[in-house]
Every structure is written in structure tokens, then in C-alpha cells.
Amino acid sequence: MAILVAFSSVGVIYASDPDILTDFVVPAGQNPLNLTGNFFTFTGFRDVGNNNLTGQTAVKVTKAVAAEFPALNGLGVSMAVLQFPVGGLNPPHTHPRASELLYLVDGTLLVGVVDTTGKLFTQTLISGDLFVFPKGLLHYQLNTDAAFEALAVSAFGSANAGTVSVPSTLFTTGIPDDVLAKSFNTNTQTIELLKAGLKSP
């Protein structure tokens, strides 16, 4: 019994970004004495929402993760702003290192998440709604409004949540056609048709 308790506590310890032993992580080569408030400031969201997405189909994602905002290193948080054109889809994907908390600022979104038993949970969100996507679970968002764009803000429990997009991961990363055909109980010609038009991740 003690072994089971020990193993379960190890899983809890490593369930998020590792803890740091300092107040924050100073980038290599920088003197902490020379840091200013600029280090803790991200300005990449200033023009978000001012874009006209008319005629576009792709969701525009602006991220503030450790790569773009080094002050987040070791802090276990990050954010993204998602701009959905009319009919815009954020295709099925997962975040292997973090749960996602999505706040819908404007518009409407149909969201869905699939648990490990294969059950799909869907909800239509309106402005002001909040939806959580548990870590590692497959999920998507779709702007079903025929006239208006949607704007959402996502918070993540990791400085680098990662994104694994199902369509592009399956069909543009070099998995052999015969493996995909057998997996989907189809033929390689159908797989080639599915690959057409997809971009590499």
C-alpha cells in the first residue's frame, strides 16, 4: 500500500511545469541587475482584435508563451488570443502539457472536448462564458455565427502547453499512407485526398 501512495504522489509532483528555485528565470547571458519592468511586459496583444478577418477562413492565434515571452519560463502559465472569422474552425487538437481555460470575449463558439472514454462534451458559448479543456484531451472550437467574428482568450497551466493538431499531425508528418489507410479502414487513394490542402505543423 505504501508503494502505491508513493507512486501516486510522484505523479502529482510532476503533473505541471517543474518548480523553479528562484523568483523567476533570468535568460542566459542577461544580468538580473539590469532587468527592468520591460522583462515582465508582453506587448504582442496590443493590436489583437483590430484585425478585419473578412474573407479569411483560418483562426488567427496570437500566443504569449515562453518562446515569445521569456519571463514566463518556470512560472507555469501562458496565454493566447484566438480570433475566429465567420465559420472559423480551430481543428481538433490537444495540449499535452496543460489544461486550457477559454474565455469568450465576443461572439459565439461551439466547443467540444472528448474524454478518454470517447465521450464528446459540447457547448455553445456566448460572450462572457468560460470553458475548460482538461490537459491532454482532444478538443476544438468553431464559430457557428454566419455574420460575426468571435474573439476568445485562452489561459494555460504551462509556459509551453504545446499543441498537437490532429489533422496536420496525422496527414502531413510522414506517417506512411498504408499505415493511415489501415488505421482508418480505407485505401491509400482516400488518404492522399485527405492530405491534399493540409499544411505541415
CSV table of C-alpha atoms in Angstrom, one decimal:
chain,number,residue,atom,x,y,z
A,1,MET,CA,0.0,0.0,0.0
A,2,ALA,CA,2.8,2.4,0.9
A,3,ILE,CA,4.3,1.8,-2.6
A,4,LEU,CA,1.0,2.8,-4.3
A,5,VAL,CA,0.8,6.0,-2.2
A,6,ALA,CA,4.4,6.8,-3.1
A,7,PHE,CA,3.9,6.3,-6.8
A,8,SER,CA,0.6,8.3,-6.8
A,9,SER,CA,2.4,11.3,-5.1
A,10,VAL,CA,5.2,11.2,-7.7
A,11,GLY,CA,2.5,11.6,-10.4
A,12,VAL,CA,1.2,14.7,-8.6
A,13,ILE,CA,4.6,16.2,-8.3
A,14,TYR,CA,5.3,16.1,-12.0
A,15,ALA,CA,1.8,17.0,-13.2
A,16,SER,CA,2.8,20.5,-14.2
A,17,ASP,CA,5.8,22.6,-15.1
A,18,PRO,CA,8.7,22.0,-12.7
A,19,ASP,CA,9.1,24.4,-9.8
A,20,ILE,CA,12.0,26.9,-10.0
A,21,LEU,CA,14.2,27.7,-7.1
A,22,THR,CA,14.4,31.5,-7.8
A,23,ASP,CA,11.8,34.2,-8.1
A,24,PHE,CA,11.9,34.0,-11.9
A,25,VAL,CA,14.2,32.6,-14.6
A,26,VAL,CA,16.8,35.1,-16.0
A,27,PRO,CA,17.6,34.4,-19.6
A,28,ALA,CA,21.1,33.1,-20.3
A,29,GLY,CA,23.6,35.9,-20.8
A,30,GLN,CA,21.5,38.5,-19.1
A,31,ASN,CA,22.4,40.2,-15.8
A,32,PRO,CA,19.5,40.1,-13.4
A,33,LEU,CA,20.6,43.5,-12.0
A,34,ASN,CA,20.0,45.0,-15.5
A,35,LEU,CA,16.4,43.8,-15.8
A,36,THR,CA,13.6,46.3,-15.8
A,37,GLY,CA,9.8,46.1,-16.0
A,38,ASN,CA,10.1,45.6,-19.7
A,39,PHE,CA,11.2,42.0,-18.9
A,40,PHE,CA,7.8,41.3,-17.3
A,41,THR,CA,5.8,43.0,-20.0
A,42,PHE,CA,4.4,41.4,-23.2
A,43,THR,CA,3.1,43.9,-25.8
A,44,GLY,CA,2.1,41.3,-28.5
A,45,PHE,CA,-1.6,41.6,-27.8
A,46,ARG,CA,-1.8,45.4,-28.4
A,47,ASP,CA,-3.3,45.1,-31.9
A,48,VAL,CA,-5.3,41.9,-31.3
A,49,GLY,CA,-9.0,42.5,-32.2
A,50,ASN,CA,-8.2,45.3,-34.6
A,51,ASN,CA,-7.8,42.9,-37.5
A,52,ASN,CA,-10.5,42.5,-40.1
A,53,LEU,CA,-10.9,38.8,-40.8
A,54,THR,CA,-13.4,39.2,-43.7
A,55,GLY,CA,-12.7,36.6,-46.4
A,56,GLN,CA,-10.4,34.6,-44.1
A,57,THR,CA,-11.1,31.1,-43.0
A,58,ALA,CA,-8.2,30.4,-40.6
A,59,VAL,CA,-8.3,31.2,-36.9
A,60,LYS,CA,-5.7,33.8,-36.0
A,61,VAL,CA,-3.8,32.8,-32.9
A,62,THR,CA,-1.5,35.2,-31.0
A,63,LYS,CA,0.4,33.5,-28.3
A,64,ALA,CA,2.2,34.6,-25.2
A,65,VAL,CA,4.2,31.5,-24.3
A,66,ALA,CA,7.8,31.2,-23.0
A,67,ALA,CA,9.2,31.4,-26.6
A,68,GLU,CA,7.6,34.8,-27.2
A,69,PHE,CA,7.7,36.0,-23.6
A,70,PRO,CA,10.8,34.6,-21.8
A,71,ALA,CA,9.6,36.0,-18.4
A,72,LEU,CA,7.1,33.1,-18.3
A,73,ASN,CA,9.9,30.5,-18.1
A,74,GLY,CA,9.4,28.4,-15.0
A,75,LEU,CA,6.1,30.2,-14.0
A,76,GLY,CA,3.7,27.6,-15.3
A,77,VAL,CA,1.4,30.0,-17.1
A,78,SER,CA,0.8,31.3,-20.6
A,79,MET,CA,-2.0,32.8,-22.8
A,80,ALA,CA,-3.3,33.0,-26.3
A,81,VAL,CA,-5.8,35.2,-28.1
A,82,LEU,CA,-7.9,33.5,-30.7
A,83,GLN,CA,-9.7,35.5,-33.5
A,84,PHE,CA,-12.3,33.4,-35.3
A,85,PRO,CA,-13.6,34.6,-38.7
A,86,VAL,CA,-17.1,33.7,-39.7
A,87,GLY,CA,-17.1,29.9,-39.9
A,88,GLY,CA,-13.6,29.8,-38.5
A,89,LEU,CA,-12.5,26.4,-37.0
A,90,ASN,CA,-9.7,25.7,-34.6
A,91,PRO,CA,-9.5,22.0,-35.6
A,92,PRO,CA,-9.3,19.1,-33.2
A,93,HIS,CA,-6.1,19.3,-31.2
A,94,THR,CA,-4.6,18.6,-27.8
A,95,HIS,CA,-2.3,20.4,-25.4
A,96,PRO,CA,-0.1,17.7,-23.9
A,97,ARG,CA,1.4,19.8,-21.1
A,98,ALA,CA,-1.5,21.9,-19.9
A,99,SER,CA,-5.2,22.4,-19.3
A,100,GLU,CA,-6.8,25.3,-21.2
A,101,LEU,CA,-9.3,27.8,-19.8
A,102,LEU,CA,-11.0,29.6,-22.7
A,103,TYR,CA,-12.9,32.9,-22.0
A,104,LEU,CA,-15.2,34.1,-24.9
A,105,VAL,CA,-14.8,37.8,-25.1
A,106,ASP,CA,-17.1,38.4,-28.1
A,107,GLY,CA,-19.3,36.3,-30.4
A,108,THR,CA,-20.4,32.7,-30.1
A,109,LEU,CA,-18.4,29.5,-30.3
A,110,LEU,CA,-19.4,25.8,-30.5
A,111,VAL,CA,-16.8,24.0,-28.4
A,112,GLY,CA,-16.2,20.3,-27.8
A,113,VAL,CA,-13.9,18.1,-25.8
A,114,VAL,CA,-13.6,14.3,-25.9
A,115,ASP,CA,-12.7,12.4,-22.7
A,116,THR,CA,-10.6,9.2,-22.6
A,117,THR,CA,-13.8,7.0,-22.8
A,118,GLY,CA,-14.6,8.6,-26.2
A,119,LYS,CA,-17.5,10.7,-24.9
A,120,LEU,CA,-17.9,14.1,-26.6
A,121,PHE,CA,-19.0,17.1,-24.5
A,122,THR,CA,-20.2,20.1,-26.5
A,123,GLN,CA,-21.4,23.5,-25.5
A,124,THR,CA,-22.4,26.7,-27.4
A,125,LEU,CA,-20.7,29.6,-25.7
A,126,ILE,CA,-21.8,33.2,-25.8
A,127,SER,CA,-19.8,36.3,-24.8
A,128,GLY,CA,-18.7,36.1,-21.1
A,129,ASP,CA,-18.7,32.3,-21.0
A,130,LEU,CA,-15.8,30.3,-19.7
A,131,PHE,CA,-14.9,26.7,-20.8
A,132,VAL,CA,-12.2,24.4,-19.6
A,133,PHE,CA,-10.4,21.8,-21.7
A,134,PRO,CA,-8.6,19.3,-19.4
A,135,LYS,CA,-4.9,18.6,-20.1
A,136,GLY,CA,-4.2,16.3,-23.0
A,137,LEU,CA,-7.8,15.8,-24.1
A,138,LEU,CA,-8.9,16.3,-27.7
A,139,HIS,CA,-10.9,19.5,-28.3
A,140,TYR,CA,-12.0,22.0,-30.9
A,141,GLN,CA,-13.7,25.4,-31.3
A,142,LEU,CA,-16.0,26.5,-34.2
A,143,ASN,CA,-17.5,29.9,-34.9
A,144,THR,CA,-21.0,28.9,-36.0
A,145,ASP,CA,-22.2,32.5,-36.4
A,146,ALA,CA,-23.0,33.3,-40.1
A,147,ALA,CA,-22.4,37.1,-39.7
A,148,PHE,CA,-20.0,37.9,-36.8
A,149,GLU,CA,-16.4,37.1,-35.8
A,150,ALA,CA,-15.6,35.7,-32.4
A,151,LEU,CA,-12.8,36.7,-30.0
A,152,ALA,CA,-11.5,34.4,-27.2
A,153,VAL,CA,-8.7,34.4,-24.7
A,154,SER,CA,-7.1,31.2,-23.5
A,155,ALA,CA,-5.0,30.7,-20.4
A,156,PHE,CA,-2.8,27.6,-20.0
A,157,GLY,CA,-1.3,26.0,-16.9
A,158,SER,CA,2.1,25.8,-18.5
A,159,ALA,CA,4.6,28.2,-20.0
A,160,ASN,CA,4.7,25.9,-23.0
A,161,ALA,CA,1.5,23.9,-23.3
A,162,GLY,CA,2.3,22.6,-26.8
A,163,THR,CA,-0.3,22.0,-29.5
A,164,VAL,CA,-0.8,18.7,-31.4
A,165,SER,CA,-3.2,19.3,-34.3
A,166,VAL,CA,-4.9,16.1,-35.2
A,167,PRO,CA,-5.4,16.7,-39.0
A,168,SER,CA,-1.9,18.0,-39.7
A,169,THR,CA,-0.2,15.6,-37.3
A,170,LEU,CA,-1.8,12.6,-39.0
A,171,PHE,CA,-1.6,13.6,-42.6
A,172,THR,CA,1.5,15.9,-43.0
A,173,THR,CA,4.2,14.4,-40.8
A,174,GLY,CA,5.2,11.5,-43.0
A,175,ILE,CA,3.2,8.7,-41.4
A,176,PRO,CA,3.1,6.1,-44.3
A,177,ASP,CA,-0.1,6.1,-46.3
A,178,ASP,CA,-0.6,2.4,-45.8
A,179,VAL,CA,-0.5,2.8,-42.0
A,180,LEU,CA,-3.1,5.6,-42.2
A,181,ALA,CA,-5.2,3.6,-44.6
A,182,LYS,CA,-5.3,0.6,-42.3
A,183,SER,CA,-5.9,2.8,-39.3
A,184,PHE,CA,-9.0,4.3,-40.9
A,185,ASN,CA,-10.1,1.2,-42.7
A,186,THR,CA,-9.8,2.8,-46.1
A,187,ASN,CA,-7.4,2.9,-49.0
A,188,THR,CA,-4.3,4.9,-49.8
A,189,GLN,CA,-6.2,7.0,-52.5
A,190,THR,CA,-8.5,8.3,-49.8
A,191,ILE,CA,-5.6,9.1,-47.6
A,192,GLU,CA,-4.0,11.1,-50.5
A,193,LEU,CA,-7.2,13.0,-50.9
A,194,LEU,CA,-7.3,13.9,-47.1
A,195,LYS,CA,-3.6,15.0,-47.3
A,196,ALA,CA,-4.4,17.5,-50.2
A,197,GLY,CA,-4.6,21.0,-48.9
A,198,LEU,CA,-3.2,20.4,-45.4
A,199,LYS,CA,-0.1,22.2,-44.3
A,200,SER,CA,2.8,20.7,-42.2
A,201,PRO,CA,2.6,21.7,-38.5
